[in-house]
mmCIF file of C-alpha atoms and ligand atoms in Angstrom:
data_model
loop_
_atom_site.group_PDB
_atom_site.id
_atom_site.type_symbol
_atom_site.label_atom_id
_atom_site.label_comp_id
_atom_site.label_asym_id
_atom_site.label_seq_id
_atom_site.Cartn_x
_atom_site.Cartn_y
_atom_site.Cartn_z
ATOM 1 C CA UNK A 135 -11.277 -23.565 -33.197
ATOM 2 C CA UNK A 136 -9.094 -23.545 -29.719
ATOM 3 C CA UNK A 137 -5.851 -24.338 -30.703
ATOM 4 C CA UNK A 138 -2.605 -24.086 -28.492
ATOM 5 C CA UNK A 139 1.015 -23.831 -28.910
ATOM 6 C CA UNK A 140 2.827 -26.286 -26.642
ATOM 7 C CA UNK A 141 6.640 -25.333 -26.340
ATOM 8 C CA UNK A 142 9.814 -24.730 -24.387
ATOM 9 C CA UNK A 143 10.637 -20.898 -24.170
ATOM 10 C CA UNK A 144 12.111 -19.588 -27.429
ATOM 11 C CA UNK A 145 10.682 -21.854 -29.289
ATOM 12 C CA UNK A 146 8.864 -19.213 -31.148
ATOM 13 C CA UNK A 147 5.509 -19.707 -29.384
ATOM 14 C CA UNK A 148 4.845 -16.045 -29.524
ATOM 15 C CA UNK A 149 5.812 -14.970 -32.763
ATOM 16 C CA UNK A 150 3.491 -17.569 -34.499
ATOM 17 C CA UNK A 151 0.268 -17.283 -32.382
ATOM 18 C CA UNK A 152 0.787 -13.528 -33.481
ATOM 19 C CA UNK A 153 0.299 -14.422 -37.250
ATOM 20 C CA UNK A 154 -1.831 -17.293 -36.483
ATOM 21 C CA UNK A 155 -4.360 -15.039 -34.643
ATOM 22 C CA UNK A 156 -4.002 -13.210 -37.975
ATOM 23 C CA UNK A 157 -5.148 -15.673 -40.066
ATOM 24 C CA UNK A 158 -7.604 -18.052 -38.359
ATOM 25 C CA UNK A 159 -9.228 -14.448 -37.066
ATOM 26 C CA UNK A 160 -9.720 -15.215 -33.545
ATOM 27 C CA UNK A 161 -7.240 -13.820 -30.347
ATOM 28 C CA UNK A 162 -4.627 -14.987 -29.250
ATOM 29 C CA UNK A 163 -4.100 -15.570 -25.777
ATOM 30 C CA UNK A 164 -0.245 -15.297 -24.165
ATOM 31 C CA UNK A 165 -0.587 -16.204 -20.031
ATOM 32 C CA UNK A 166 2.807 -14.512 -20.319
ATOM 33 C CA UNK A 167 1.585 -10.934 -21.747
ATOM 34 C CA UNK A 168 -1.693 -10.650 -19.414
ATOM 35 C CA UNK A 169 0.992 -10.933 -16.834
ATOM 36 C CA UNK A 170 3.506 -8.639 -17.866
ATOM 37 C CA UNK A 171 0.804 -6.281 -18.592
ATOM 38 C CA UNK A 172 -0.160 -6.660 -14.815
ATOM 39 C CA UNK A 173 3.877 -6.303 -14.302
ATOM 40 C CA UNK A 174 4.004 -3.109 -15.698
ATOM 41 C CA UNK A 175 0.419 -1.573 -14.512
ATOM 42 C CA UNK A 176 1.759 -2.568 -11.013
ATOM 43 C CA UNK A 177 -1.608 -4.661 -10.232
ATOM 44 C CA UNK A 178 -1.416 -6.969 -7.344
ATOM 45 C CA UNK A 179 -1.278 -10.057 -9.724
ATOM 46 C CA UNK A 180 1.617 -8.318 -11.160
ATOM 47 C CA UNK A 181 3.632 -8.219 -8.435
ATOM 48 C CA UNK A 182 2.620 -11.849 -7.420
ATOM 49 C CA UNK A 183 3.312 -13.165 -11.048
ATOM 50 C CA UNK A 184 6.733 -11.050 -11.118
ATOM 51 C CA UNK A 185 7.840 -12.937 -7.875
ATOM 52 C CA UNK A 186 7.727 -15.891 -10.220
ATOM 53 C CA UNK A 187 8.582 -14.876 -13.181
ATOM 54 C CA UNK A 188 11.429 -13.517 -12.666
ATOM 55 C CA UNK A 189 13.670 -16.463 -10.785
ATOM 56 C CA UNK A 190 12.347 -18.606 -13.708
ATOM 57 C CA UNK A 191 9.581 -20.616 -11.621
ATOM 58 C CA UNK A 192 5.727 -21.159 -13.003
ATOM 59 C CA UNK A 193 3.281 -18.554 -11.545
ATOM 60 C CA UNK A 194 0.869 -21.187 -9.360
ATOM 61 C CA UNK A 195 -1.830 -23.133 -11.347
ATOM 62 C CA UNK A 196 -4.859 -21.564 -9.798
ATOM 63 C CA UNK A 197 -3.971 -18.011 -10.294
ATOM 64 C CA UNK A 198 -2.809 -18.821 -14.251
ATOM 65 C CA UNK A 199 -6.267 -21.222 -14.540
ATOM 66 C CA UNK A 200 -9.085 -18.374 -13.171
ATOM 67 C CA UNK A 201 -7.226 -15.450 -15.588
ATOM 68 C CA UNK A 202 -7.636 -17.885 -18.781
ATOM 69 C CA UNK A 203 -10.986 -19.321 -17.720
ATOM 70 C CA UNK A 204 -11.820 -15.416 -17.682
ATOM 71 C CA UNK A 205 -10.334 -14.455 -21.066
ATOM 72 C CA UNK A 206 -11.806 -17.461 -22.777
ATOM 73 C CA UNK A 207 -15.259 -16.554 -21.420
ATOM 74 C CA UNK A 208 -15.005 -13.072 -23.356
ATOM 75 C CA UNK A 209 -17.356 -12.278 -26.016
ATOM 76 C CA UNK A 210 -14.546 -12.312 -28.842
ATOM 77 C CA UNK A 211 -13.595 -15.860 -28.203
ATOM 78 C CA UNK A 212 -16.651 -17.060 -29.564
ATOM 79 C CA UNK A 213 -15.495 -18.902 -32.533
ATOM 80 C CA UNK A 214 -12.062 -20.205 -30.576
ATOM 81 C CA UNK A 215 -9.029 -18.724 -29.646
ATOM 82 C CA UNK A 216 -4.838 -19.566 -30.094
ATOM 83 C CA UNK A 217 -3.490 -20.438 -26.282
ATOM 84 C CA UNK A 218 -0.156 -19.197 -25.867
ATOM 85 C CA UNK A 219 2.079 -20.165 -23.502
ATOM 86 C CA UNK A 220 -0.871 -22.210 -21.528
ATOM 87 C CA UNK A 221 -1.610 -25.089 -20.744
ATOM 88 C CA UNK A 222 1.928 -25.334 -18.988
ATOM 89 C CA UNK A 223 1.362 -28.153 -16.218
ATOM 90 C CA UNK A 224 -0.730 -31.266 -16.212
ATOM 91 C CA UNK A 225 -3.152 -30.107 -13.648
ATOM 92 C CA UNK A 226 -3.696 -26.807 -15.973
ATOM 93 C CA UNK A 227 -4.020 -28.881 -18.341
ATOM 94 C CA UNK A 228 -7.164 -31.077 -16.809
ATOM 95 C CA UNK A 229 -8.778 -28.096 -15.906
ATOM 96 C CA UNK A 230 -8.716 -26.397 -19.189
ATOM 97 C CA UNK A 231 -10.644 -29.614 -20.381
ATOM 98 C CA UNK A 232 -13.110 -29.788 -17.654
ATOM 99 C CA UNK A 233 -14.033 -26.280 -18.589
ATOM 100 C CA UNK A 234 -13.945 -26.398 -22.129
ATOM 101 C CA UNK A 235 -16.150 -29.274 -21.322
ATOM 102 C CA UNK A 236 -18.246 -26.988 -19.270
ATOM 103 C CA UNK A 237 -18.961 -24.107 -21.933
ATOM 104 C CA UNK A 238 -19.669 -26.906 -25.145
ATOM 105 C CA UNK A 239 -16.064 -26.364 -26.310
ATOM 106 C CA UNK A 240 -12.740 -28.558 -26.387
ATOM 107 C CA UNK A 241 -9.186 -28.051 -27.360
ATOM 108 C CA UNK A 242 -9.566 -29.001 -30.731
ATOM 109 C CA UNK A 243 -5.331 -28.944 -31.892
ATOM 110 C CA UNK A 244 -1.878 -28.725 -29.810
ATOM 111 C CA UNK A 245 1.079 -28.021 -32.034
ATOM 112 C CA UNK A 246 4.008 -28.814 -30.660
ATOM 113 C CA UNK A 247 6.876 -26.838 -31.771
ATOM 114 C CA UNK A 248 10.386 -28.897 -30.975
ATOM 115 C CA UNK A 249 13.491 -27.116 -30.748
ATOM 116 C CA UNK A 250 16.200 -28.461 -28.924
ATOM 117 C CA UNK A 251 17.513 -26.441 -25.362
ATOM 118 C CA UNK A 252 20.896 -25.249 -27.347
ATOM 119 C CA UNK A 253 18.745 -23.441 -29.637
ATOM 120 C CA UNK A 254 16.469 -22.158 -27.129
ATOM 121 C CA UNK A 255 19.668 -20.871 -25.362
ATOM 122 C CA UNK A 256 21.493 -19.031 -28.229
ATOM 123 C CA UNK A 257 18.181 -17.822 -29.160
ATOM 124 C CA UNK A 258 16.469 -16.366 -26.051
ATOM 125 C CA UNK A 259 20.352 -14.547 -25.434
ATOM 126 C CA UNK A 260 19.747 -12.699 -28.618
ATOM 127 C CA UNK A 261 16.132 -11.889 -27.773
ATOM 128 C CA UNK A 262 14.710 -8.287 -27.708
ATOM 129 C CA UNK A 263 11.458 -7.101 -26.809
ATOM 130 C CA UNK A 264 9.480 -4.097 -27.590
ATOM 131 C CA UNK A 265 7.809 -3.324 -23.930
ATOM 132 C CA UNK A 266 5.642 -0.701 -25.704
ATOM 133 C CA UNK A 267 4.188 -3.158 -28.481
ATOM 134 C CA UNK A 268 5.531 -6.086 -27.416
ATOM 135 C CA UNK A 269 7.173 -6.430 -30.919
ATOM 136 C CA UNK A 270 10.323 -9.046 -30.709
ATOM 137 C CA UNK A 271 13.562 -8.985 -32.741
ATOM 138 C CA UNK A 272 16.789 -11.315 -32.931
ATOM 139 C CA UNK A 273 19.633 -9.424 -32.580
ATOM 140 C CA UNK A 274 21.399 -11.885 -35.003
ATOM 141 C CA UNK A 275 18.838 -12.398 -37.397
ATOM 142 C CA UNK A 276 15.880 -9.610 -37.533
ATOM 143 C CA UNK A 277 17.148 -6.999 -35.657
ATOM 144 C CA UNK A 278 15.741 -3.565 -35.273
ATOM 145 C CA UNK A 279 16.651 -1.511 -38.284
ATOM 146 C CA UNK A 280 18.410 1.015 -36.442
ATOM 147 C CA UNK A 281 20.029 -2.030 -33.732
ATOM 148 C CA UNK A 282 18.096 0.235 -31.520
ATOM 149 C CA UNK A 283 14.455 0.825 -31.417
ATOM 150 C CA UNK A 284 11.554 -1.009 -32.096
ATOM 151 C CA UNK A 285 10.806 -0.467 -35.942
ATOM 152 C CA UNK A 286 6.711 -0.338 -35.439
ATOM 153 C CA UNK A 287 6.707 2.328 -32.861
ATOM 154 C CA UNK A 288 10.166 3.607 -31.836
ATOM 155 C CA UNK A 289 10.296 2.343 -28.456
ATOM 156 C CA UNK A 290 13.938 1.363 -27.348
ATOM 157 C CA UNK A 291 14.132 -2.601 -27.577
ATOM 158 C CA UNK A 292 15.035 -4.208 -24.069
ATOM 159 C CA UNK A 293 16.223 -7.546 -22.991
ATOM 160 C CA UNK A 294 13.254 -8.962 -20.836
ATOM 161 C CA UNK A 295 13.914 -9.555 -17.023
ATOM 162 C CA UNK A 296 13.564 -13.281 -17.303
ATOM 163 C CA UNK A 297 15.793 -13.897 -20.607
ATOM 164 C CA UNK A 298 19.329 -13.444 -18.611
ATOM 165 C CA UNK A 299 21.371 -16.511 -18.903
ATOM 166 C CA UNK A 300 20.554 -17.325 -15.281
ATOM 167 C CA UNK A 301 16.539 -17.181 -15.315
ATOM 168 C CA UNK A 302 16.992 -19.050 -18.754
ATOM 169 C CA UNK A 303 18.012 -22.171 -17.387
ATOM 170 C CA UNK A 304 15.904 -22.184 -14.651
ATOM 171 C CA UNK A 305 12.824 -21.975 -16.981
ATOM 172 C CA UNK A 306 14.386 -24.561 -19.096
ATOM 173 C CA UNK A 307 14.446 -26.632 -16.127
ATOM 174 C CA UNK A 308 11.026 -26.131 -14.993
ATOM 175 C CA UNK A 309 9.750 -26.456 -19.080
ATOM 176 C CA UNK A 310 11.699 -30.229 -18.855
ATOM 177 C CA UNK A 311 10.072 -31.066 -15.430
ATOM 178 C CA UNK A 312 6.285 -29.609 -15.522
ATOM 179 C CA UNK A 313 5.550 -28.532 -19.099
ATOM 180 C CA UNK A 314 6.826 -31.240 -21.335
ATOM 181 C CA UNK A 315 4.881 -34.288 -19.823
ATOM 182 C CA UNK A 316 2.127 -32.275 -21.548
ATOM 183 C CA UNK A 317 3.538 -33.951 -24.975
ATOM 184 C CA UNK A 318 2.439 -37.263 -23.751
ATOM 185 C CA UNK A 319 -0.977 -36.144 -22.325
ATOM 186 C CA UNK A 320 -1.671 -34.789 -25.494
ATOM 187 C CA UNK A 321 -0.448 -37.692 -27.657
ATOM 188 C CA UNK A 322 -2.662 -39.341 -25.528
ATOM 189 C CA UNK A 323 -6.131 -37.907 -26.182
ATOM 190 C CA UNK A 324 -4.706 -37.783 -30.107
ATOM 191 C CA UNK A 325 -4.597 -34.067 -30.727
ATOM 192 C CA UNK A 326 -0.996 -33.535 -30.951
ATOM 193 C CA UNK A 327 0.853 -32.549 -34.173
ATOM 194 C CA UNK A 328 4.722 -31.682 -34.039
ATOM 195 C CA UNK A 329 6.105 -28.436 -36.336
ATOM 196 C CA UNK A 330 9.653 -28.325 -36.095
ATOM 197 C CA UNK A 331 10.794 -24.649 -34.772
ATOM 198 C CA UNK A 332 14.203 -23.029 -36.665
ATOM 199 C CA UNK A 333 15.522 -19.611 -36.751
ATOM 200 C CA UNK A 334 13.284 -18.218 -39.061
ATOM 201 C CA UNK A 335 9.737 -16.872 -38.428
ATOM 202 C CA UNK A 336 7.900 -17.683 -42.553
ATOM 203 C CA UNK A 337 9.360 -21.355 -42.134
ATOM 204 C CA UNK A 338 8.303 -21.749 -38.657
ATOM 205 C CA UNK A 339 5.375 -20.840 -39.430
ATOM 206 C CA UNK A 340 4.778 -22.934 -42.745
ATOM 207 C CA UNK A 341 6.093 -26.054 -40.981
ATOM 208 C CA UNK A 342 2.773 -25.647 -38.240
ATOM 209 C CA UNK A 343 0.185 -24.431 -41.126
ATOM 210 C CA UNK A 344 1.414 -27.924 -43.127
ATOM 211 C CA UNK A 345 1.241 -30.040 -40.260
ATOM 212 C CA UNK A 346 -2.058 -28.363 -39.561
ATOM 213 C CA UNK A 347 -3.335 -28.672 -43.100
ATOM 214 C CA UNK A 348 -2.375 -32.950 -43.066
ATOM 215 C CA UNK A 349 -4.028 -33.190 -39.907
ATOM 216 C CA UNK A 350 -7.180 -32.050 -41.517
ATOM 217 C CA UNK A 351 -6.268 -33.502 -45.051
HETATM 218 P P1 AMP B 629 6.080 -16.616 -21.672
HETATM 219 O O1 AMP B 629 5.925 -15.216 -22.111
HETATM 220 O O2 AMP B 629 5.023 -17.527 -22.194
HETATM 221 O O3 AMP B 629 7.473 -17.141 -21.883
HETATM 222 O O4 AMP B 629 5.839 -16.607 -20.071
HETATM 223 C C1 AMP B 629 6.704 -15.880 -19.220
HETATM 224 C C2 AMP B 629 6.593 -16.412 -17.803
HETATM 225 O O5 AMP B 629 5.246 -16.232 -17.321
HETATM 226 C C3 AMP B 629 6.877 -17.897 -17.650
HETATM 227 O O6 AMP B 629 8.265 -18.189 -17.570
HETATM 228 C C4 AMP B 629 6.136 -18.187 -16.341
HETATM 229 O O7 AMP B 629 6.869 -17.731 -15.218
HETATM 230 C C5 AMP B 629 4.889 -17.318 -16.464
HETATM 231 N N1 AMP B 629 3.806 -18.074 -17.121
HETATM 232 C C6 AMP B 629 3.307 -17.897 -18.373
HETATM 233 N N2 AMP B 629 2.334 -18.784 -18.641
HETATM 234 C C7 AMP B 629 2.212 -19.551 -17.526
HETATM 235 C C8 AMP B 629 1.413 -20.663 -17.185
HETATM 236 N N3 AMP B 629 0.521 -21.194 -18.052
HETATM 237 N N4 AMP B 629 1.559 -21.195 -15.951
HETATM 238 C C9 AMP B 629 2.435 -20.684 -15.060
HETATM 239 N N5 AMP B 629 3.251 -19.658 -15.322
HETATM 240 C C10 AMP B 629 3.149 -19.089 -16.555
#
């Protein structure tokens, strides 16, 4: 099964491919890790992607398109794979279906998790990531045991570079203008469900497995 999580930043896109990945047992694929892992190896595509990334804009479709069209061709995606953070524009969009097409595959299920920007705001402020492990806490509402360091492998917890209040809004704008037409284009080819995102990570997560399980019922 390909399934993908469509979604403005915060929204909790992350956290519940994690657990999805768990339990459908096939990867999960973040756009947004492979380049922060690029970020932090110092590759070339790092340093493009972190010219992006970090003033909020989308790293260009043709550069995100050939590094998913790559991971999807790996030997572990056989059976499917959870798309994180990707499709995020229309045109990525139309390719990922051309070659899905290509390799006797399709997107079979978009879930759209809808929070609204206020939430995504408060949220993202209070967001800390483990840049060892990429664990992710709420400062509010699951933070670190010790407020400190990551409770999985010790590594101090960090704000990311692109969560400040400034690159926040700038994302938000460029999720309102490029990545949320993708609701319609889904709705359109009919494999759109909607899981409504709160604060916490179980009931996020049950509200997509429901609206999964009806789609199927
Ligand atoms: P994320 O971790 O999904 O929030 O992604 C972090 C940043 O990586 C985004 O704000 C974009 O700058 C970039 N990015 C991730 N996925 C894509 C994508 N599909 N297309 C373009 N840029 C992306």
């Amino acid at each position: 099964m390909i399934l993908m999580l469509l979604g403005a930043p915060g929204a909790g896109k992350g956290t519940q491919a994690v657990k999805l990945a768990e339990i459908l047992k096939i990867p999960h694929i973040s756009t947004g890790d492979i380049f922060r892992a690029n970020i932090k190896n110092r590759t070339e595509l790092g340093q493009l992607a972190a010219s992006y990334i970090n003033n909020g804009l989308l790293v260009p479709d043709e550069v995100t398109v050939a590094i998913v069209e790559d991971r999807l061709s790996q030997p572990d995606c056989v059976d499917g794979a959870i798309l994180d953070g990707f499709p995020r524009t229309i045109p990525q969009a139309e390719k990922l279906d051309a070659f899905l097409e290509s390799i006797g595959k399709k997107l079979d299920v978009v879930v759209n998790i809808v929070v609204d920007d206020q939430a995504v705001i408060e949220r993202i402020s209070q967001r800390r990531v483990c840049p060892n492990c990429k664990a992710t806490y709420h400062l509010g509402h699951r933070p670190p045991k010790n407020g400190v360091n990551c409770d999985a492998c010790g590594h101090e917890v960090v704000l990311r570079d692109d969560d400040t209040p400034e690159v926040i809004a700038k994302r938000l704008k460029e999720y309102h203008s490029s990545t949320e037409p993708l609701v319609d284009y889904y709705k359109e080819k009919g494999n759109l469900i909607e899981s409504i995102g709160v604060d916490g990570i179980q009931e996020s997560l049950d509200n997509t497995i429901r609206a999964l399980i009806m789609r199927n019922a």
